[in-house]
Each structure stands twice: as structure tokens, then as C-alpha cells.
Amino acid sequence: MRQGDTLYIDGEWTAADRGGTFPVTDPANGTEIGRAADAGRAETERAIAAAQAAFPGWSGRTAYERAAVLDTAHRLMTEQCEELAQLMTREQGKSLKAARNEVKYAADFLSWFAEEAKRVYGATLPSNRAGHRFFVLRQPLGVVSAITPWNYPVSMITRKVAPAIAAGCTMVLKPAEQTPLCAVAVFEILAEAGLPAGVANLVTTGRPAEVGEPLVTSPAVRKLTFTGSTQVGKLLAGQAAGDMKRLSMELGGHAPFVVFDDADPVHAAKGAALVKFLNTGQACICPNRIYVHRSIMDPFAAALVDRVKRLKIGRGDGGCDIGPLVDEAALAKVQRQVADATAKGARLLVGGERVLDEGLAQGQFFAPTVLADVDSTMTIYREETFGPVAALIPFDDEAEAIELANDTEYGLASYVYTKDLARALRFAEALQFGIVGVNDINPTAAAAPFGGVGVSGLGREGGAQGIDEYLDVKLVGISI
Ligand code: ADP
């Protein structure tokens, strides 16, 4: 494993200018598992310059040549799935099974956008004038800055890198300071796949704001693609507005999960448990508000609690379901939300506290928790949890359910369980969210557009729409 030379700039692995590094720790026990280069402004500016210099060459390659690099990267990532998954479990804490699934999902973006590269079609339009023609071209927009989070440390990188380089853009990527080693592993694959120098550059840092500033404000950068918190997203969008950069923003969520009285409460509880405790609750599509029809609340809650009691808490490499939270701040937030809810009358059905069992006290483990009788006065009703706490809220009819589900400024994922087809369609159309799962807890795939409305973000990643984010539309009018 690289030790400190984790910057990939203009096709070379290098250390930070003054040799500075920062520690990378295993969130399950706090031990140091490696060190990453602590880049600052100067290294970032060099990376941007390298991307700028590489742009004419890379955008001038054929789509078939760009696709070939992505296809090779897909093959390499698939071959290295097990090593990548083990690294991810150590660095991020998720179970090995979940890490393997993430690597497969990450690799899917490489192959999907290898194909999409060849489908960047333009158009000819009928003109309103004789002797005149219109053409529409779609062209790569230039140098892209990408900033990625720690919760999906491999797939959130390929979801940006693959469409950017498929489109013919060049880029600089800054991974989260908690998970730089996964980013290094992805860039080693891109290098091995034959990506030319300067096309994709990696800048690891423990000082996100210092590196973020040139990434977001440099005039050479034409687009920012960001995945992270709504708070930081708003800050960066403001900075990027200075010279009207294009933006893609994948931000926080506050997903409603609505269970109607015609649904099977046990089946719905299984779905709720799987998606609520996905990645220990640390995913932006995790339900934050679980609305259950009052008439089936008891069997639903009993089935959910039963499942939660069977979840195994521990290290991701030990076959566990619930891993550590990423850091102390994450643990403190969950503890604060649970204390606030119970003080205001929520009933704790299971969990509710930090786990300090033998071998786990050095990590930030929180027991999977179910709270009943949650209401709108509680912090958890408004604030994203990003932890393993399921909040149950009763409702009485469909009109009330849609009003409650939409009662948030966020708009990423949403879920509804019902056997009534007409109700499912009415509800899917009325939900003000970018993603709706109908009796479905996994409405995501490389081939599907992912993204939110409201303060959950701008733009879509994946799907046919994913590559549009990296293309400008040019109109050519020709008099003949
Ligand atoms: P979280 O709270 O989930 O860690 P953040 O929004 O803080 O989410 O982090 C997501 C990404 O944004 C990470 O790569 C982080 O380093 C980066 N980041 C945080 N603050 C800034 C900033 N001021 N400028 C640039 N990047 C930032």
C-alpha cells in the first residue's frame, strides 16, 4: 500500500510538497491503517493545470478509445473486487458483504458509461427559414472538479469519474479525508487501464477547505460535481457561482417510508430494516421517517424489532450487519437525536445506546434502535440522522400520508408499500422526491438516474442522464 505518495498528478504518484501526511484509521477500533498525502493549494493548482493541459488531447480521442479505457478499468475492478472490498471494510467499516456489493455497483458505472460514451448523439432541427439548417452538438465541457464522501468510498468515485471521462472531460478528484485509500485504489486501476497522464488527477488532503477553494473557484474548472452534506453543498455552490460553473450536487436526504394498511406488515418491516440499517444507516437514501397506518402499527413494529434484535453488531470483517459509525461526531449526533426524541415522548422499543462490549469500545458503535410515537416536535423528524435509528410515526389516511411524506425540504429517496396499484401510482406521482421505491427498497442501479430535488441536490448521476452533466449543448446555425 502507498505510504504518503497518494497524490496522482499528471500521471505520477507523488507526496505532498512538504511531505505532509495525515493518518487514516479503522473506525471499528481507531487504529491507524495507513497515511495519505496532505495536499494543499499548490498541489491542487498543479492538478488543475494538468487536467487543463490534458483536455484537448482527451476530448479529441474517439468515443471508442475512451470507452476502451473504461472497459479495461471495469475488468480490473471486477478482478480486484476482493482486495478492494477488504480495504473498504477496514477504512470505512461496512461489512465485507456490503463492500463487495459496492465494488460491483462501482464497476457497473465504468461499463455503463463506456457504452454511453458511444451514444453522445447530436441532432438536426428543421429550421423556420428556407436555405438554413440547425445542428445541435453535445461537447465535453472541460475540466471538472469532483469532491466525494466517505460512506460509499469507491462507487461515489466511479459514478463521477466514469461519465466525466466518457464524455471527454478531464478532472481533479478530492476524496473524503476519512477514506483516501479507497480513492487511491480506484486511481491505481485507472492508471493500469491506460488512462493518459493528466486526464484524471487525485488530490488527497486532511484540509478539505484549503484544497476545495481552488477546486471550486479556479477559472480553469468548468464544473463541480459534489456528493456530501447539504450544508457543505450550499457553501460550495455559492463559491462556484462566481463564474457560473456547472453544478451536480448529491446532498442529504430525509426519506419517508410509508406503509399502507393493505401492505403485509411483516414484509414491509423486512424492507424497512434492510434499507434503514443499510451501511449502518449512513446512506442518503436511508428512511428517516417511517409512517405506518395506525391499524398495522403493532404488527409492523413487532416485526421490525424482531429483525433488529437479530442484527449482529461488530467489525465488518466478522460477518456483522451493523458496523461502526464513521467518527465521534456521527455518534454524538445519533445520541443527541435519540435523547431529544425520548425526552419529548418517543418510546424506545429496542437499542438506544452506544455499544461498549468487549472489543467494540474503541470504535463508535451504536445499537440499532427503534423509536415509536415520533412526532414533528422532535429533531429526528427534521434533521438527517445518518445512523441506525428507525423512527416510527402513525398515520390514518392517504391524504394525510402524502402531506406528511412531503413535509421536508429534502427530496432524495422515498418509499411506499401498498398492494393497491392505483394508490401506488397516485402516491408515486405525488411524492416530491427524485426517487420513489414502490414495494422496493433498492431503486438504484448504474443504468438509473439518481438524484434529488429541493435541498437534496441538483442533477442526476447514472442512467442516460448521467453523461449529460458533463456535456455542453452547442447550436450551430448554417445558411446555405
Ligand atoms: P459528511 O458530513 O458526510 O462528512 P461533508 O459534506 O462534510 O459530509 O463531506 C463531503 C465531502 O466534502 C468530503 O470530501 C469533505 O472533505 C468535503 N468538504 C467538506 N468541507 C469542505 C469545504 N469547505 N470545501 C471543500 N470540500 C469540503
JSON list of N, CA, C and O and ligand atoms in Angstrom, two decimals, residues 146-151 174-179 205-213 215-216 224 226-233 235-236 239 251 326-327 333 384 386, ligand 1:
[
{"chain": "A", "resi": 146, "resn": "ALA", "atom": "N", "xyz": [-14.21, 17.18, -8.75]},
{"chain": "A", "resi": 146, "resn": "ALA", "atom": "CA", "xyz": [-15.12, 16.23, -8.09]},
{"chain": "A", "resi": 146, "resn": "ALA", "atom": "C", "xyz": [-14.74, 16.12, -6.62]},
{"chain": "A", "resi": 146, "resn": "ALA", "atom": "O", "xyz": [-13.55, 15.98, -6.28]},
{"chain": "A", "resi": 147, "resn": "ILE", "atom": "N", "xyz": [-15.73, 16.19, -5.75]},
{"chain": "A", "resi": 147, "resn": "ILE", "atom": "CA", "xyz": [-15.50, 16.04, -4.31]},
{"chain": "A", "resi": 147, "resn": "ILE", "atom": "C", "xyz": [-16.44, 14.94, -3.83]},
{"chain": "A", "resi": 147, "resn": "ILE", "atom": "O", "xyz": [-17.65, 15.00, -4.07]},
{"chain": "A", "resi": 148, "resn": "THR", "atom": "N", "xyz": [-15.86, 13.93, -3.17]},
{"chain": "A", "resi": 148, "resn": "THR", "atom": "CA", "xyz": [-16.64, 12.72, -2.86]},
{"chain": "A", "resi": 148, "resn": "THR", "atom": "C", "xyz": [-16.66, 12.43, -1.35]},
{"chain": "A", "resi": 148, "resn": "THR", "atom": "O", "xyz": [-15.77, 12.87, -0.62]},
{"chain": "A", "resi": 149, "resn": "PRO", "atom": "N", "xyz": [-17.65, 11.67, -0.90]},
{"chain": "A", "resi": 149, "resn": "PRO", "atom": "CA", "xyz": [-17.82, 11.38, 0.53]},
{"chain": "A", "resi": 149, "resn": "PRO", "atom": "C", "xyz": [-17.19, 10.05, 0.94]},
{"chain": "A", "resi": 149, "resn": "PRO", "atom": "O", "xyz": [-16.71, 9.30, 0.09]},
{"chain": "A", "resi": 150, "resn": "TRP", "atom": "N", "xyz": [-17.30, 9.74, 2.24]},
{"chain": "A", "resi": 150, "resn": "TRP", "atom": "CA", "xyz": [-16.67, 8.54, 2.79]},
{"chain": "A", "resi": 150, "resn": "TRP", "atom": "C", "xyz": [-17.62, 7.35, 2.84]},
{"chain": "A", "resi": 150, "resn": "TRP", "atom": "O", "xyz": [-17.19, 6.23, 3.01]},
{"chain": "A", "resi": 151, "resn": "ASN", "atom": "N", "xyz": [-18.95, 7.57, 2.74]},
{"chain": "A", "resi": 151, "resn": "ASN", "atom": "CA", "xyz": [-19.87, 6.45, 3.05]},
{"chain": "A", "resi": 151, "resn": "ASN", "atom": "C", "xyz": [-19.90, 5.38, 1.95]},
{"chain": "A", "resi": 151, "resn": "ASN", "atom": "O", "xyz": [-20.10, 4.22, 2.24]},
{"chain": "A", "resi": 174, "resn": "LYS", "atom": "N", "xyz": [-11.09, 15.09, -5.31]},
{"chain": "A", "resi": 174, "resn": "LYS", "atom": "CA", "xyz": [-10.69, 15.12, -3.89]},
{"chain": "A", "resi": 174, "resn": "LYS", "atom": "C", "xyz": [-11.60, 14.17, -3.12]},
{"chain": "A", "resi": 174, "resn": "LYS", "atom": "O", "xyz": [-12.80, 14.43, -2.99]},
{"chain": "A", "resi": 175, "resn": "PRO", "atom": "N", "xyz": [-11.05, 13.08, -2.57]},
{"chain": "A", "resi": 175, "resn": "PRO", "atom": "CA", "xyz": [-11.90, 12.17, -1.79]},
{"chain": "A", "resi": 175, "resn": "PRO", "atom": "C", "xyz": [-12.05, 12.68, -0.36]},
{"chain": "A", "resi": 175, "resn": "PRO", "atom": "O", "xyz": [-11.34, 13.60, 0.06]},
{"chain": "A", "resi": 176, "resn": "ALA", "atom": "N", "xyz": [-12.95, 12.07, 0.39]},
{"chain": "A", "resi": 176, "resn": "ALA", "atom": "CA", "xyz": [-13.11, 12.44, 1.81]},
{"chain": "A", "resi": 176, "resn": "ALA", "atom": "C", "xyz": [-11.85, 12.06, 2.58]},
{"chain": "A", "resi": 176, "resn": "ALA", "atom": "O", "xyz": [-11.18, 11.07, 2.27]},
{"chain": "A", "resi": 177, "resn": "GLU", "atom": "N", "xyz": [-11.55, 12.84, 3.60]},
{"chain": "A", "resi": 177, "resn": "GLU", "atom": "CA", "xyz": [-10.34, 12.60, 4.40]},
{"chain": "A", "resi": 177, "resn": "GLU", "atom": "C", "xyz": [-10.42, 11.31, 5.20]},
{"chain": "A", "resi": 177, "resn": "GLU", "atom": "O", "xyz": [-9.41, 10.75, 5.59]},
{"chain": "A", "resi": 178, "resn": "GLN", "atom": "N", "xyz": [-11.64, 10.78, 5.40]},
{"chain": "A", "resi": 178, "resn": "GLN", "atom": "CA", "xyz": [-11.78, 9.50, 6.14]},
{"chain": "A", "resi": 178, "resn": "GLN", "atom": "C", "xyz": [-11.42, 8.31, 5.26]},
{"chain": "A", "resi": 178, "resn": "GLN", "atom": "O", "xyz": [-11.05, 7.26, 5.77]},
{"chain": "A", "resi": 179, "resn": "THR", "atom": "N", "xyz": [-11.54, 8.45, 3.92]},
{"chain": "A", "resi": 179, "resn": "THR", "atom": "CA", "xyz": [-11.37, 7.27, 3.04]},
{"chain": "A", "resi": 179, "resn": "THR", "atom": "C", "xyz": [-10.49, 7.55, 1.80]},
{"chain": "A", "resi": 179, "resn": "THR", "atom": "O", "xyz": [-10.87, 7.21, 0.69]},
{"chain": "A", "resi": 205, "resn": "THR", "atom": "N", "xyz": [-6.24, 14.96, 0.91]},
{"chain": "A", "resi": 205, "resn": "THR", "atom": "CA", "xyz": [-5.90, 16.02, 1.87]},
{"chain": "A", "resi": 205, "resn": "THR", "atom": "C", "xyz": [-6.67, 15.84, 3.16]},
{"chain": "A", "resi": 205, "resn": "THR", "atom": "O", "xyz": [-7.77, 15.27, 3.17]},
{"chain": "A", "resi": 206, "resn": "GLY", "atom": "N", "xyz": [-6.06, 16.34, 4.23]},
{"chain": "A", "resi": 206, "resn": "GLY", "atom": "CA", "xyz": [-6.76, 16.42, 5.51]},
{"chain": "A", "resi": 206, "resn": "GLY", "atom": "C", "xyz": [-7.31, 17.82, 5.71]},
{"chain": "A", "resi": 206, "resn": "GLY", "atom": "O", "xyz": [-7.85, 18.14, 6.77]},
{"chain": "A", "resi": 207, "resn": "ARG", "atom": "N", "xyz": [-7.13, 18.68, 4.69]},
{"chain": "A", "resi": 207, "resn": "ARG", "atom": "CA", "xyz": [-7.58, 20.08, 4.80]},
{"chain": "A", "resi": 207, "resn": "ARG", "atom": "C", "xyz": [-8.55, 20.39, 3.66]},
{"chain": "A", "resi": 207, "resn": "ARG", "atom": "O", "xyz": [-8.21, 21.08, 2.69]},
{"chain": "A", "resi": 208, "resn": "PRO", "atom": "N", "xyz": [-9.78, 19.87, 3.76]},
{"chain": "A", "resi": 208, "resn": "PRO", "atom": "CA", "xyz": [-10.71, 19.98, 2.63]},
{"chain": "A", "resi": 208, "resn": "PRO", "atom": "C", "xyz": [-10.99, 21.41, 2.18]},
{"chain": "A", "resi": 208, "resn": "PRO", "atom": "O", "xyz": [-11.10, 21.66, 0.98]},
{"chain": "A", "resi": 209, "resn": "ALA", "atom": "N", "xyz": [-11.08, 22.33, 3.11]},
{"chain": "A", "resi": 209, "resn": "ALA", "atom": "CA", "xyz": [-11.45, 23.70, 2.70]},
{"chain": "A", "resi": 209, "resn": "ALA", "atom": "C", "xyz": [-10.31, 24.33, 1.88]},
{"chain": "A", "resi": 209, "resn": "ALA", "atom": "O", "xyz": [-10.57, 25.03, 0.89]},
{"chain": "A", "resi": 210, "resn": "GLU", "atom": "N", "xyz": [-9.05, 24.06, 2.27]},
{"chain": "A", "resi": 210, "resn": "GLU", "atom": "CA", "xyz": [-7.92, 24.66, 1.54]},
{"chain": "A", "resi": 210, "resn": "GLU", "atom": "C", "xyz": [-7.82, 24.12, 0.11]},
{"chain": "A", "resi": 210, "resn": "GLU", "atom": "O", "xyz": [-7.60, 24.86, -0.84]},
{"chain": "A", "resi": 211, "resn": "VAL", "atom": "N", "xyz": [-8.02, 22.82, -0.04]},
{"chain": "A", "resi": 211, "resn": "VAL", "atom": "CA", "xyz": [-7.97, 22.22, -1.38]},
{"chain": "A", "resi": 211, "resn": "VAL", "atom": "C", "xyz": [-9.26, 22.53, -2.15]},
{"chain": "A", "resi": 211, "resn": "VAL", "atom": "O", "xyz": [-9.26, 22.74, -3.36]},
{"chain": "A", "resi": 212, "resn": "GLY", "atom": "N", "xyz": [-10.36, 22.59, -1.40]},
{"chain": "A", "resi": 212, "resn": "GLY", "atom": "CA", "xyz": [-11.65, 22.86, -2.03]},
{"chain": "A", "resi": 212, "resn": "GLY", "atom": "C", "xyz": [-11.68, 24.23, -2.70]},
{"chain": "A", "resi": 212, "resn": "GLY", "atom": "O", "xyz": [-12.30, 24.38, -3.76]},
{"chain": "A", "resi": 213, "resn": "GLU", "atom": "N", "xyz": [-11.01, 25.18, -2.12]},
{"chain": "A", "resi": 213, "resn": "GLU", "atom": "CA", "xyz": [-11.10, 26.56, -2.63]},
{"chain": "A", "resi": 213, "resn": "GLU", "atom": "C", "xyz": [-10.67, 26.65, -4.10]},
{"chain": "A", "resi": 213, "resn": "GLU", "atom": "O", "xyz": [-11.47, 27.08, -4.96]},
{"chain": "A", "resi": 215, "resn": "LEU", "atom": "N", "xyz": [-10.35, 24.18, -6.17]},
{"chain": "A", "resi": 215, "resn": "LEU", "atom": "CA", "xyz": [-11.18, 23.26, -6.97]},
{"chain": "A", "resi": 215, "resn": "LEU", "atom": "C", "xyz": [-12.51, 23.92, -7.35]},
{"chain": "A", "resi": 215, "resn": "LEU", "atom": "O", "xyz": [-13.05, 23.67, -8.43]},
{"chain": "A", "resi": 216, "resn": "VAL", "atom": "N", "xyz": [-13.01, 24.76, -6.46]},
{"chain": "A", "resi": 216, "resn": "VAL", "atom": "CA", "xyz": [-14.34, 25.31, -6.68]},
{"chain": "A", "resi": 216, "resn": "VAL", "atom": "C", "xyz": [-14.29, 26.68, -7.35]},
{"chain": "A", "resi": 216, "resn": "VAL", "atom": "O", "xyz": [-15.25, 27.09, -8.00]},
{"chain": "A", "resi": 224, "resn": "LEU", "atom": "N", "xyz": [-18.36, 21.65, -11.14]},
{"chain": "A", "resi": 224, "resn": "LEU", "atom": "CA", "xyz": [-18.13, 21.00, -9.85]},
{"chain": "A", "resi": 224, "resn": "LEU", "atom": "C", "xyz": [-19.17, 19.91, -9.68]},
{"chain": "A", "resi": 224, "resn": "LEU", "atom": "O", "xyz": [-20.37, 20.16, -9.84]},
{"chain": "A", "resi": 226, "resn": "PHE", "atom": "N", "xyz": [-20.34, 17.30, -6.73]},
{"chain": "A", "resi": 226, "resn": "PHE", "atom": "CA", "xyz": [-20.13, 17.13, -5.28]},
{"chain": "A", "resi": 226, "resn": "PHE", "atom": "C", "xyz": [-21.13, 16.13, -4.73]},
{"chain": "A", "resi": 226, "resn": "PHE", "atom": "O", "xyz": [-22.32, 16.17, -5.07]},
{"chain": "A", "resi": 227, "resn": "THR", "atom": "N", "xyz": [-20.67, 15.24, -3.86]},
{"chain": "A", "resi": 227, "resn": "THR", "atom": "CA", "xyz": [-21.58, 14.42, -3.06]},
{"chain": "A", "resi": 227, "resn": "THR", "atom": "C", "xyz": [-21.18, 14.59, -1.61]},
{"chain": "A", "resi": 227, "resn": "THR", "atom": "O", "xyz": [-20.02, 14.38, -1.25]},
{"chain": "A", "resi": 228, "resn": "GLY", "atom": "N", "xyz": [-22.13, 15.00, -0.77]},
{"chain": "A", "resi": 228, "resn": "GLY", "atom": "CA", "xyz": [-21.84, 15.20, 0.65]},
{"chain": "A", "resi": 228, "resn": "GLY", "atom": "C", "xyz": [-23.02, 15.85, 1.32]},
{"chain": "A", "resi": 228, "resn": "GLY", "atom": "O", "xyz": [-24.17, 15.71, 0.87]},
{"chain": "A", "resi": 229, "resn": "SER", "atom": "N", "xyz": [-22.74, 16.59, 2.38]},
{"chain": "A", "resi": 229, "resn": "SER", "atom": "CA", "xyz": [-23.84, 17.17, 3.16]},
{"chain": "A", "resi": 229, "resn": "SER", "atom": "C", "xyz": [-24.45, 18.38, 2.45]},
{"chain": "A", "resi": 229, "resn": "SER", "atom": "O", "xyz": [-23.78, 19.07, 1.67]},
{"chain": "A", "resi": 230, "resn": "THR", "atom": "N", "xyz": [-25.70, 18.63, 2.76]},
{"chain": "A", "resi": 230, "resn": "THR", "atom": "CA", "xyz": [-26.38, 19.81, 2.21]},
{"chain": "A", "resi": 230, "resn": "THR", "atom": "C", "xyz": [-25.67, 21.08, 2.66]},
{"chain": "A", "resi": 230, "resn": "THR", "atom": "O", "xyz": [-25.50, 22.02, 1.88]},
{"chain": "A", "resi": 231, "resn": "GLN", "atom": "N", "xyz": [-25.21, 21.08, 3.89]},
{"chain": "A", "resi": 231, "resn": "GLN", "atom": "CA", "xyz": [-24.53, 22.27, 4.43]},
{"chain": "A", "resi": 231, "resn": "GLN", "atom": "C", "xyz": [-23.29, 22.63, 3.59]},
{"chain": "A", "resi": 231, "resn": "GLN", "atom": "O", "xyz": [-23.14, 23.77, 3.13]},
{"chain": "A", "resi": 232, "resn": "VAL", "atom": "N", "xyz": [-22.42, 21.66, 3.35]},
{"chain": "A", "resi": 232, "resn": "VAL", "atom": "CA", "xyz": [-21.21, 21.94, 2.55]},
{"chain": "A", "resi": 232, "resn": "VAL", "atom": "C", "xyz": [-21.60, 22.18, 1.09]},
{"chain": "A", "resi": 232, "resn": "VAL", "atom": "O", "xyz": [-21.03, 23.05, 0.43]},
{"chain": "A", "resi": 233, "resn": "GLY", "atom": "N", "xyz": [-22.58, 21.45, 0.59]},
{"chain": "A", "resi": 233, "resn": "GLY", "atom": "CA", "xyz": [-23.02, 21.65, -0.79]},
{"chain": "A", "resi": 233, "resn": "GLY", "atom": "C", "xyz": [-23.47, 23.07, -1.06]},
{"chain": "A", "resi": 233, "resn": "GLY", "atom": "O", "xyz": [-23.13, 23.67, -2.08]},
{"chain": "A", "resi": 235, "resn": "LEU", "atom": "N", "xyz": [-22.55, 25.73, 0.58]},
{"chain": "A", "resi": 235, "resn": "LEU", "atom": "CA", "xyz": [-21.36, 26.60, 0.65]},
{"chain": "A", "resi": 235, "resn": "LEU", "atom": "C", "xyz": [-20.61, 26.57, -0.68]},
{"chain": "A", "resi": 235, "resn": "LEU", "atom": "O", "xyz": [-20.25, 27.60, -1.25]},
{"chain": "A", "resi": 236, "resn": "LEU", "atom": "N", "xyz": [-20.38, 25.35, -1.19]},
{"chain": "A", "resi": 236, "resn": "LEU", "atom": "CA", "xyz": [-19.59, 25.21, -2.42]},
{"chain": "A", "resi": 236, "resn": "LEU", "atom": "C", "xyz": [-20.35, 25.74, -3.63]},
{"chain": "A", "resi": 236, "resn": "LEU", "atom": "O", "xyz": [-19.76, 26.37, -4.52]},
{"chain": "A", "resi": 239, "resn": "GLN", "atom": "N", "xyz": [-19.79, 29.35, -3.73]},
{"chain": "A", "resi": 239, "resn": "GLN", "atom": "CA", "xyz": [-18.44, 29.71, -4.22]},
{"chain": "A", "resi": 239, "resn": "GLN", "atom": "C", "xyz": [-18.33, 29.51, -5.73]},
{"chain": "A", "resi": 239, "resn": "GLN", "atom": "O", "xyz": [-17.69, 30.28, -6.44]},
{"chain": "A", "resi": 251, "resn": "LEU", "atom": "N", "xyz": [-26.85, 15.63, -2.31]},
{"chain": "A", "resi": 251, "resn": "LEU", "atom": "CA", "xyz": [-26.74, 16.09, -0.92]},
{"chain": "A", "resi": 251, "resn": "LEU", "atom": "C", "xyz": [-27.53, 15.20, 0.03]},
{"chain": "A", "resi": 251, "resn": "LEU", "atom": "O", "xyz": [-27.76, 14.04, -0.26]},
{"chain": "A", "resi": 326, "resn": "VAL", "atom": "N", "xyz": [-18.92, 6.48, 11.51]},
{"chain": "A", "resi": 326, "resn": "VAL", "atom": "CA", "xyz": [-17.63, 6.87, 10.93]},
{"chain": "A", "resi": 326, "resn": "VAL", "atom": "C", "xyz": [-16.75, 7.61, 11.91]},
{"chain": "A", "resi": 326, "resn": "VAL", "atom": "O", "xyz": [-15.53, 7.45, 11.88]},
{"chain": "A", "resi": 327, "resn": "ASP", "atom": "N", "xyz": [-17.32, 8.44, 12.77]},
{"chain": "A", "resi": 327, "resn": "ASP", "atom": "CA", "xyz": [-16.47, 9.17, 13.72]},
{"chain": "A", "resi": 327, "resn": "ASP", "atom": "C", "xyz": [-17.26, 9.59, 14.95]},
{"chain": "A", "resi": 327, "resn": "ASP", "atom": "O", "xyz": [-18.46, 9.31, 15.06]},
{"chain": "A", "resi": 333, "resn": "LYS", "atom": "N", "xyz": [-24.19, 12.79, 17.22]},
{"chain": "A", "resi": 333, "resn": "LYS", "atom": "CA", "xyz": [-25.43, 13.26, 16.59]},
{"chain": "A", "resi": 333, "resn": "LYS", "atom": "C", "xyz": [-26.57, 12.26, 16.84]},
{"chain": "A", "resi": 333, "resn": "LYS", "atom": "O", "xyz": [-27.69, 12.64, 17.18]},
{"chain": "A", "resi": 384, "resn": "GLU", "atom": "N", "xyz": [-31.46, 15.06, 9.23]},
{"chain": "A", "resi": 384, "resn": "GLU", "atom": "CA", "xyz": [-30.98, 13.76, 8.75]},
{"chain": "A", "resi": 384, "resn": "GLU", "atom": "C", "xyz": [-30.24, 13.05, 9.89]},
{"chain": "A", "resi": 384, "resn": "GLU", "atom": "O", "xyz": [-29.44, 13.67, 10.59]},
{"chain": "A", "resi": 386, "resn": "PHE", "atom": "N", "xyz": [-28.38, 9.81, 9.69]},
{"chain": "A", "resi": 386, "resn": "PHE", "atom": "CA", "xyz": [-27.13, 9.17, 9.27]},
{"chain": "A", "resi": 386, "resn": "PHE", "atom": "C", "xyz": [-26.61, 8.21, 10.32]},
{"chain": "A", "resi": 386, "resn": "PHE", "atom": "O", "xyz": [-25.43, 8.16, 10.65]},
{"chain": "B", "resi": 1, "resn": "ADP", "atom": "P1", "xyz": [-20.11, 14.47, 5.87]},
{"chain": "B", "resi": 1, "resn": "ADP", "atom": "O1", "xyz": [-20.74, 15.32, 6.92]},
{"chain": "B", "resi": 1, "resn": "ADP", "atom": "O2", "xyz": [-20.95, 13.34, 5.42]},
{"chain": "B", "resi": 1, "resn": "ADP", "atom": "O3", "xyz": [-18.69, 14.07, 6.13]},
{"chain": "B", "resi": 1, "resn": "ADP", "atom": "P2", "xyz": [-19.27, 16.59, 4.17]},
{"chain": "B", "resi": 1, "resn": "ADP", "atom": "O4", "xyz": [-20.18, 17.39, 3.32]},
{"chain": "B", "resi": 1, "resn": "ADP", "atom": "O5", "xyz": [-18.62, 17.27, 5.33]},
{"chain": "B", "resi": 1, "resn": "ADP", "atom": "O6", "xyz": [-20.12, 15.34, 4.58]},
{"chain": "B", "resi": 1, "resn": "ADP", "atom": "O7", "xyz": [-18.12, 15.95, 3.30]},
{"chain": "B", "resi": 1, "resn": "ADP", "atom": "C1", "xyz": [-18.27, 15.51, 1.97]},
{"chain": "B", "resi": 1, "resn": "ADP", "atom": "C2", "xyz": [-17.05, 15.90, 1.19]},
{"chain": "B", "resi": 1, "resn": "ADP", "atom": "O8", "xyz": [-16.93, 17.32, 1.23]},
{"chain": "B", "resi": 1, "resn": "ADP", "atom": "C3", "xyz": [-15.74, 15.37, 1.76]},
{"chain": "B", "resi": 1, "resn": "ADP", "atom": "O9", "xyz": [-14.85, 15.05, 0.68]},
{"chain": "B", "resi": 1, "resn": "ADP", "atom": "C4", "xyz": [-15.19, 16.55, 2.53]},
{"chain": "B", "resi": 1, "resn": "ADP", "atom": "O10", "xyz": [-13.79, 16.55, 2.65]},
{"chain": "B", "resi": 1, "resn": "ADP", "atom": "C5", "xyz": [-15.62, 17.69, 1.62]},
{"chain": "B", "resi": 1, "resn": "ADP", "atom": "N1", "xyz": [-15.66, 19.00, 2.26]},
{"chain": "B", "resi": 1, "resn": "ADP", "atom": "C6", "xyz": [-16.10, 19.34, 3.48]},
{"chain": "B", "resi": 1, "resn": "ADP", "atom": "N2", "xyz": [-15.97, 20.67, 3.68]},
{"chain": "B", "resi": 1, "resn": "ADP", "atom": "C7", "xyz": [-15.43, 21.19, 2.56]},
{"chain": "B", "resi": 1, "resn": "ADP", "atom": "C8", "xyz": [-15.04, 22.51, 2.11]},
{"chain": "B", "resi": 1, "resn": "ADP", "atom": "N3", "xyz": [-15.20, 23.57, 2.90]},
{"chain": "B", "resi": 1, "resn": "ADP", "atom": "N4", "xyz": [-14.52, 22.64, 0.88]},
{"chain": "B", "resi": 1, "resn": "ADP", "atom": "C9", "xyz": [-14.37, 21.57, 0.08]},
{"chain": "B", "resi": 1, "resn": "ADP", "atom": "N5", "xyz": [-14.71, 20.32, 0.42]},
{"chain": "B", "resi": 1, "resn": "ADP", "atom": "C10", "xyz": [-15.23, 20.13, 1.63]}
]
